[in-house]
Amino acid sequence: MNEKKSFYITTTLPYVNADPHIGFAMEIIRADVIARWKKLEGFDVFFNTGTDEHGQKIWQKSIDAGKDVQDYVDGYAERFKVLNPSLLISPDVHFIRTTDAHHVKAAQEFWKKCDQAGDIYKKNYTVKYCVGCELEKTDSELVDGYCPLHPSLELEVREEENYFFRFSKYQKPLLDLYKKNPNFVVPDFRFNEIKAFVERGLEDFSISRLKEKMSWGVPVPGDDNHVMYVWFDALVNYISTLGWPEDEANFDKFWKNGTPVQYAGKDNLRQQSAMWQAMLLSVNLPTSHTIVIDGFINGAGGQKMSKSLGNTVDPFEVVEKYGAEALRYFVCRELSTFEDSDFTWERFHETYNANLANGIGNLTSRIMTMAEKNLTEPVSVPDKSIPQEFVDSLEKFELGKAINLIWDKIGLMDSRIQETEPFKLIKTDEEEAKKIIRELSVDLYTVARMLNPFMPQTSEQIKNLVKSNKKPEQPLFLRKDA
């Protein structure tokens, strides 16, 4: 028996300084769609997510809350862990915390290897620092003296002795990597952004903080006065989750010999597709295979979501009101796959009723009511019936295109019912009417197959109805009042 092909996919690790937000829900749902699809394709899938728990922002939040920092991160980590089943994320997803003992050890081992490569050194420096991003900022990145992502936060000017990573050394190796891998970053316009960033020249970045100023971090090996900068430690999670460096077999299977895919938001472009890749090159490990970059979710009119504006969206609330399958549908079809999108409750409500309650829900009811009434046995379904265009779209991470193909098929099936009216035709041409009903039932089963990675519960419900030749006892999606 041949061993299964392996596939690795990960989200970024959300920062545990606040409750889960709709943007991360979108990221993990989309990564889950790909993970589920690869399983259906016969791959042995390693799907990783978790929580990023070190750094100044978290340390300060715990102080403000009057809590022990470990207790503080424990509480938020649990909220993110509970999010997974709420969103119907694959139950075998791996959940790593950067405070896990194994991860801390792996981050320290990674540091040592970078040091052995001659890529870590210590120096005094002055820098402008955005606490919101937990990143240093150059003047060219600022707008009117502020970070464009956190315009309400004053930049900190820091003067201290830190350890640095020789990022500047990796300009050519990174450009070579990009040239050899024309699909390294998806979509193309994000790939062009990072290539332009690297082409402008790279500056070494700080990878430690003085413990006396901020003690919440992974201790730097061999120096009790420093802790690791949060980004350096957090990025290592992508391989520590596989058991690196001890579990060579698992690491080789999913990373070294696989095609590791990383999902991230556009604010993570530099960290994932340049900084992390340079770190991997430093320790002589294989780079990632593909970085998939999502856009942001904004409020009405493209306004940035913020608590002060009262336009944030709690994914738990969406699930409570409409169900996880509706949210999974919405973030994959109604929000742009790669560009920024707006979320409003009004739009969510309208698309829920139009495309779920009235769309797939109503179609399933109509077809299976006709089938139960007029067919004496369930239809025979083909072993394979998923269109190649759908497969190709998922392989390119074009989730919006893939799910639109499902609704295109739903539209064609609706039109066929309207045009042929098999429920009337049965009285004058029973054989032709039954043929149409059988074909519609088979098409419905294909729709269910295509829905599987996006809406696994709905997919299973429809498949069971077709295989048992039964109409649904309850609507798949109850129509909601405004």
mmCIF file of C-alpha atoms in Angstrom, residues 65-318:
data_model
loop_
_atom_site.group_PDB
_atom_site.id
_atom_site.type_symbol
_atom_site.label_atom_id
_atom_site.label_comp_id
_atom_site.label_asym_id
_atom_site.label_seq_id
_atom_site.Cartn_x
_atom_site.Cartn_y
_atom_site.Cartn_z
ATOM 1 C CA ALA A 65 -5.924 44.130 33.735
ATOM 2 C CA GLY A 66 -4.195 43.528 37.073
ATOM 3 C CA LYS A 67 -3.513 39.898 36.174
ATOM 4 C CA ASP A 68 -0.532 37.575 36.215
ATOM 5 C CA VAL A 69 0.664 37.489 32.608
ATOM 6 C CA GLN A 70 0.502 33.682 32.322
ATOM 7 C CA ASP A 71 -3.053 33.649 33.690
ATOM 8 C CA TYR A 72 -3.907 36.429 31.249
ATOM 9 C CA VAL A 73 -2.659 34.541 28.177
ATOM 10 C CA ASP A 74 -4.210 31.270 29.402
ATOM 11 C CA GLY A 75 -7.645 32.888 29.382
ATOM 12 C CA TYR A 76 -7.337 34.304 25.884
ATOM 13 C CA ALA A 77 -5.724 31.157 24.475
ATOM 14 C CA GLU A 78 -8.772 29.203 25.620
ATOM 15 C CA ARG A 79 -11.050 31.624 23.741
ATOM 16 C CA PHE A 80 -9.150 30.949 20.525
ATOM 17 C CA LYS A 81 -9.142 27.207 21.158
ATOM 18 C CA VAL A 82 -12.930 27.213 21.605
ATOM 19 C CA LEU A 83 -13.285 29.176 18.356
ATOM 20 C CA ASN A 84 -12.153 26.176 16.297
ATOM 21 C CA PRO A 85 -15.111 23.842 16.946
ATOM 22 C CA SER A 86 -17.454 26.853 16.826
ATOM 23 C CA LEU A 87 -16.359 27.464 13.213
ATOM 24 C CA LEU A 88 -16.397 23.741 12.334
ATOM 25 C CA ILE A 89 -12.631 23.747 11.877
ATOM 26 C CA SER A 90 -11.224 20.262 11.201
ATOM 27 C CA PRO A 91 -11.231 18.453 14.560
ATOM 28 C CA ASP A 92 -7.665 17.188 14.068
ATOM 29 C CA VAL A 93 -6.220 20.720 13.747
ATOM 30 C CA HIS A 94 -3.017 21.179 15.749
ATOM 31 C CA PHE A 95 -3.122 24.016 18.279
ATOM 32 C CA ILE A 96 0.243 25.383 19.390
ATOM 33 C CA ARG A 97 0.882 28.042 22.022
ATOM 34 C CA THR A 98 4.149 29.961 21.982
ATOM 35 C CA THR A 99 4.322 29.497 25.760
ATOM 36 C CA ASP A 100 4.399 25.687 25.297
ATOM 37 C CA ALA A 101 7.616 24.251 26.753
ATOM 38 C CA HIS A 102 8.504 22.478 23.517
ATOM 39 C CA HIS A 103 8.089 25.647 21.465
ATOM 40 C CA VAL A 104 10.280 27.663 23.859
ATOM 41 C CA LYS A 105 12.999 25.024 23.544
ATOM 42 C CA ALA A 106 12.675 24.974 19.737
ATOM 43 C CA ALA A 107 12.887 28.787 19.516
ATOM 44 C CA GLN A 108 16.089 28.705 21.576
ATOM 45 C CA GLU A 109 17.563 25.990 19.357
ATOM 46 C CA PHE A 110 16.667 28.033 16.271
ATOM 47 C CA TRP A 111 18.407 31.077 17.804
ATOM 48 C CA LYS A 112 21.553 29.032 18.430
ATOM 49 C CA LYS A 113 21.630 27.847 14.816
ATOM 50 C CA CYS A 114 21.246 31.420 13.493
ATOM 51 C CA ASP A 115 24.055 32.451 15.833
ATOM 52 C CA GLN A 116 26.271 29.601 14.610
ATOM 53 C CA ALA A 117 25.643 30.800 11.040
ATOM 54 C CA GLY A 118 27.053 34.207 12.018
ATOM 55 C CA ASP A 119 23.687 35.915 11.604
ATOM 56 C CA ILE A 120 23.205 37.278 15.140
ATOM 57 C CA TYR A 121 25.124 40.181 16.652
ATOM 58 C CA LYS A 122 24.615 42.794 19.380
ATOM 59 C CA LYS A 123 24.615 46.586 19.004
ATOM 60 C CA ASN A 124 23.246 49.820 20.450
ATOM 61 C CA TYR A 125 20.567 51.478 18.376
ATOM 62 C CA THR A 126 17.772 54.036 18.273
ATOM 63 C CA VAL A 127 14.551 53.106 16.533
ATOM 64 C CA LYS A 128 10.937 54.164 16.089
ATOM 65 C CA TYR A 129 8.713 51.326 17.280
ATOM 66 C CA CYS A 130 4.985 50.668 16.802
ATOM 67 C CA VAL A 131 3.607 48.729 19.767
ATOM 68 C CA GLY A 132 0.461 47.974 17.744
ATOM 69 C CA CYS A 133 2.456 46.064 15.108
ATOM 70 C CA GLU A 134 5.241 45.020 17.497
ATOM 71 C CA LEU A 135 7.531 46.151 14.667
ATOM 72 C CA GLU A 136 10.234 48.728 14.071
ATOM 73 C CA LYS A 137 9.294 51.390 11.521
ATOM 74 C CA THR A 138 11.471 53.330 9.093
ATOM 75 C CA ASP A 139 10.535 56.898 8.134
ATOM 76 C CA SER A 140 9.524 55.751 4.639
ATOM 77 C CA GLU A 141 6.854 53.488 6.165
ATOM 78 C CA LEU A 142 5.198 56.280 8.160
ATOM 79 C CA VAL A 143 2.334 58.553 7.155
ATOM 80 C CA ASP A 144 2.530 61.986 8.810
ATOM 81 C CA GLY A 145 4.809 60.463 11.436
ATOM 82 C CA TYR A 146 2.421 57.630 12.356
ATOM 83 C CA CYS A 147 2.136 53.948 11.517
ATOM 84 C CA PRO A 148 -0.575 53.704 8.804
ATOM 85 C CA LEU A 149 -2.008 50.582 10.476
ATOM 86 C CA HIS A 150 -2.181 52.186 13.934
ATOM 87 C CA PRO A 151 -2.553 55.944 13.341
ATOM 88 C CA SER A 152 -3.915 56.530 16.856
ATOM 89 C CA LEU A 153 -0.775 55.169 18.559
ATOM 90 C CA GLU A 154 2.261 57.319 19.258
ATOM 91 C CA LEU A 155 5.468 55.684 18.044
ATOM 92 C CA GLU A 156 7.975 54.862 20.767
ATOM 93 C CA VAL A 157 11.565 55.990 20.286
ATOM 94 C CA ARG A 158 13.782 53.282 21.743
ATOM 95 C CA GLU A 159 17.440 53.480 22.593
ATOM 96 C CA GLU A 160 18.993 50.281 23.886
ATOM 97 C CA GLU A 161 21.400 47.446 23.226
ATOM 98 C CA ASN A 162 19.746 44.542 21.396
ATOM 99 C CA TYR A 163 20.647 41.474 19.406
ATOM 100 C CA PHE A 164 20.126 41.785 15.654
ATOM 101 C CA PHE A 165 19.503 39.338 12.825
ATOM 102 C CA ARG A 166 21.513 39.923 9.614
ATOM 103 C CA PHE A 167 18.475 40.383 7.397
ATOM 104 C CA SER A 168 20.557 42.511 4.984
ATOM 105 C CA LYS A 169 22.616 39.428 4.117
ATOM 106 C CA TYR A 170 19.573 37.752 2.581
ATOM 107 C CA GLN A 171 18.510 40.248 -0.086
ATOM 108 C CA LYS A 172 19.959 38.224 -2.985
ATOM 109 C CA PRO A 173 18.970 34.784 -1.586
ATOM 110 C CA LEU A 174 15.391 36.022 -1.137
ATOM 111 C CA LEU A 175 15.238 37.495 -4.634
ATOM 112 C CA ASP A 176 16.632 34.211 -5.986
ATOM 113 C CA LEU A 177 13.951 32.328 -4.045
ATOM 114 C CA TYR A 178 11.231 34.531 -5.532
ATOM 115 C CA LYS A 179 12.628 34.115 -9.056
ATOM 116 C CA LYS A 180 12.719 30.319 -8.790
ATOM 117 C CA ASN A 181 9.187 30.181 -7.368
ATOM 118 C CA PRO A 182 6.870 32.410 -9.444
ATOM 119 C CA ASN A 183 3.857 31.450 -7.297
ATOM 120 C CA PHE A 184 5.619 31.842 -3.957
ATOM 121 C CA VAL A 185 3.205 34.557 -2.780
ATOM 122 C CA VAL A 186 -0.468 34.522 -3.782
ATOM 123 C CA PRO A 187 -1.927 36.801 -5.161
ATOM 124 C CA ASP A 188 0.493 38.300 -7.691
ATOM 125 C CA PHE A 189 0.068 41.905 -6.541
ATOM 126 C CA ARG A 190 1.166 40.962 -3.006
ATOM 127 C CA PHE A 191 4.136 39.085 -4.471
ATOM 128 C CA ASN A 192 5.099 42.235 -6.370
ATOM 129 C CA GLU A 193 4.876 44.207 -3.112
ATOM 130 C CA ILE A 194 7.307 41.976 -1.248
ATOM 131 C CA LYS A 195 9.707 41.771 -4.193
ATOM 132 C CA ALA A 196 9.786 45.576 -4.325
ATOM 133 C CA PHE A 197 10.375 45.713 -0.558
ATOM 134 C CA VAL A 198 13.354 43.338 -0.781
ATOM 135 C CA GLU A 199 14.754 45.017 -3.907
ATOM 136 C CA ARG A 200 14.920 48.358 -2.056
ATOM 137 C CA GLY A 201 17.449 46.803 0.332
ATOM 138 C CA LEU A 202 17.027 45.140 3.712
ATOM 139 C CA GLU A 203 17.926 46.427 7.147
ATOM 140 C CA ASP A 204 18.950 44.078 9.940
ATOM 141 C CA PHE A 205 16.185 43.811 12.530
ATOM 142 C CA SER A 206 16.268 43.613 16.299
ATOM 143 C CA ILE A 207 15.482 40.162 17.713
ATOM 144 C CA SER A 208 15.748 40.767 21.458
ATOM 145 C CA ARG A 209 14.509 43.022 24.239
ATOM 146 C CA LEU A 210 16.181 43.909 27.521
ATOM 147 C CA LYS A 211 14.619 41.802 30.255
ATOM 148 C CA GLU A 212 14.718 44.700 32.729
ATOM 149 C CA LYS A 213 12.373 46.656 30.429
ATOM 150 C CA MET A 214 10.129 43.795 29.290
ATOM 151 C CA SER A 215 10.605 40.338 30.755
ATOM 152 C CA TRP A 216 7.735 38.475 29.035
ATOM 153 C CA GLY A 217 9.450 36.471 26.315
ATOM 154 C CA VAL A 218 11.587 33.442 25.513
ATOM 155 C CA PRO A 219 14.974 33.740 27.280
ATOM 156 C CA VAL A 220 17.893 34.332 24.909
ATOM 157 C CA PRO A 221 20.333 31.389 25.094
ATOM 158 C CA GLY A 222 23.470 32.361 26.983
ATOM 159 C CA ASP A 223 22.318 35.868 27.968
ATOM 160 C CA ASP A 224 20.094 36.300 31.022
ATOM 161 C CA ASN A 225 19.658 40.016 30.296
ATOM 162 C CA HIS A 226 17.634 39.534 27.103
ATOM 163 C CA VAL A 227 14.427 37.877 25.941
ATOM 164 C CA MET A 228 13.590 37.180 22.311
ATOM 165 C CA TYR A 229 11.663 39.704 20.280
ATOM 166 C CA VAL A 230 8.135 38.347 19.860
ATOM 167 C CA TRP A 231 8.273 37.976 16.068
ATOM 168 C CA PHE A 232 11.454 35.900 16.126
ATOM 169 C CA ASP A 233 10.059 33.415 18.609
ATOM 170 C CA ALA A 234 6.561 33.279 17.105
ATOM 171 C CA LEU A 235 7.683 32.509 13.548
ATOM 172 C CA VAL A 236 9.441 29.357 14.725
ATOM 173 C CA ASN A 237 6.034 27.879 15.652
ATOM 174 C CA TYR A 238 5.537 26.783 12.048
ATOM 175 C CA ILE A 239 8.162 24.079 12.518
ATOM 176 C CA SER A 240 8.119 23.599 16.303
ATOM 177 C CA THR A 241 4.518 22.416 15.902
ATOM 178 C CA LEU A 242 5.914 19.502 13.856
ATOM 179 C CA GLY A 243 8.215 18.519 16.709
ATOM 180 C CA TRP A 244 11.318 20.213 15.270
ATOM 181 C CA PRO A 245 14.181 19.749 16.037
ATOM 182 C CA GLU A 246 13.665 16.357 17.762
ATOM 183 C CA ASP A 247 11.017 14.777 15.533
ATOM 184 C CA GLU A 248 12.940 14.626 12.264
ATOM 185 C CA ALA A 249 10.538 12.149 10.663
ATOM 186 C CA ASN A 250 7.506 14.407 11.139
ATOM 187 C CA PHE A 251 9.415 17.513 10.080
ATOM 188 C CA ASP A 252 10.781 15.816 6.970
ATOM 189 C CA LYS A 253 7.377 14.397 6.034
ATOM 190 C CA PHE A 254 5.377 17.613 6.208
ATOM 191 C CA TRP A 255 7.927 20.415 5.753
ATOM 192 C CA LYS A 256 11.164 19.244 4.152
ATOM 193 C CA ASN A 257 9.535 16.854 1.675
ATOM 194 C CA GLY A 258 6.185 18.634 1.513
ATOM 195 C CA THR A 259 4.823 21.891 0.141
ATOM 196 C CA PRO A 260 4.127 23.967 3.276
ATOM 197 C CA VAL A 261 1.420 26.598 2.783
ATOM 198 C CA GLN A 262 0.986 29.588 5.084
ATOM 199 C CA TYR A 263 -2.168 31.713 5.266
ATOM 200 C CA ALA A 264 -1.726 35.285 6.524
ATOM 201 C CA GLY A 265 -3.277 38.736 6.458
ATOM 202 C CA LYS A 266 -1.757 41.526 4.359
ATOM 203 C CA ASP A 267 -0.227 43.094 7.492
ATOM 204 C CA ASN A 268 1.889 39.924 7.800
ATOM 205 C CA LEU A 269 3.312 39.989 4.282
ATOM 206 C CA ARG A 270 6.821 41.102 5.261
ATOM 207 C CA GLN A 271 7.126 38.807 8.272
ATOM 208 C CA GLN A 272 5.945 35.640 6.516
ATOM 209 C CA SER A 273 7.382 36.008 3.022
ATOM 210 C CA ALA A 274 10.703 37.719 3.810
ATOM 211 C CA MET A 275 11.743 37.683 7.490
ATOM 212 C CA TRP A 276 10.729 34.071 8.152
ATOM 213 C CA GLN A 277 12.207 32.869 4.863
ATOM 214 C CA ALA A 278 15.540 34.565 5.660
ATOM 215 C CA MET A 279 15.528 32.905 9.082
ATOM 216 C CA LEU A 280 14.967 29.495 7.472
ATOM 217 C CA LEU A 281 17.784 30.130 4.992
ATOM 218 C CA SER A 282 20.051 31.094 7.893
ATOM 219 C CA VAL A 283 19.626 27.710 9.600
ATOM 220 C CA ASN A 284 19.762 25.833 6.282
ATOM 221 C CA LEU A 285 16.170 24.608 6.381
ATOM 222 C CA PRO A 286 13.783 24.487 3.404
ATOM 223 C CA THR A 287 11.705 27.618 2.881
ATOM 224 C CA SER A 288 7.921 27.692 2.766
ATOM 225 C CA HIS A 289 6.287 26.687 -0.523
ATOM 226 C CA THR A 290 3.420 29.189 -0.763
ATOM 227 C CA ILE A 291 2.314 32.227 1.243
ATOM 228 C CA VAL A 292 -1.372 33.068 0.715
ATOM 229 C CA ILE A 293 -2.247 36.653 1.666
ATOM 230 C CA ASP A 294 -5.794 37.715 2.589
ATOM 231 C CA GLY A 295 -7.118 41.264 2.578
ATOM 232 C CA PHE A 296 -8.687 42.995 5.588
ATOM 233 C CA ILE A 297 -12.327 42.987 6.638
ATOM 234 C CA ASN A 298 -13.608 46.533 7.121
ATOM 235 C CA GLY A 299 -16.852 47.922 8.460
ATOM 236 C CA ALA A 300 -19.511 49.728 6.421
ATOM 237 C CA GLY A 301 -18.106 52.061 3.767
ATOM 238 C CA GLY A 302 -14.606 50.624 4.068
ATOM 239 C CA GLN A 303 -14.121 52.052 7.563
ATOM 240 C CA LYS A 304 -11.494 50.226 9.596
ATOM 241 C CA MET A 305 -13.018 48.111 12.345
ATOM 242 C CA SER A 306 -12.277 49.283 15.875
ATOM 243 C CA LYS A 307 -13.860 48.982 19.295
ATOM 244 C CA SER A 308 -14.021 52.766 19.633
ATOM 245 C CA LEU A 309 -16.177 52.988 16.481
ATOM 246 C CA GLY A 310 -18.356 50.110 17.653
ATOM 247 C CA ASN A 311 -18.155 48.328 14.289
ATOM 248 C CA THR A 312 -16.212 45.208 15.294
ATOM 249 C CA VAL A 313 -17.792 41.824 14.592
ATOM 250 C CA ASP A 314 -17.613 38.922 17.036
ATOM 251 C CA PRO A 315 -17.468 35.593 15.149
ATOM 252 C CA PHE A 316 -19.116 33.832 18.101
ATOM 253 C CA GLU A 317 -22.104 36.186 17.733
ATOM 254 C CA VAL A 318 -22.383 35.483 13.994
#
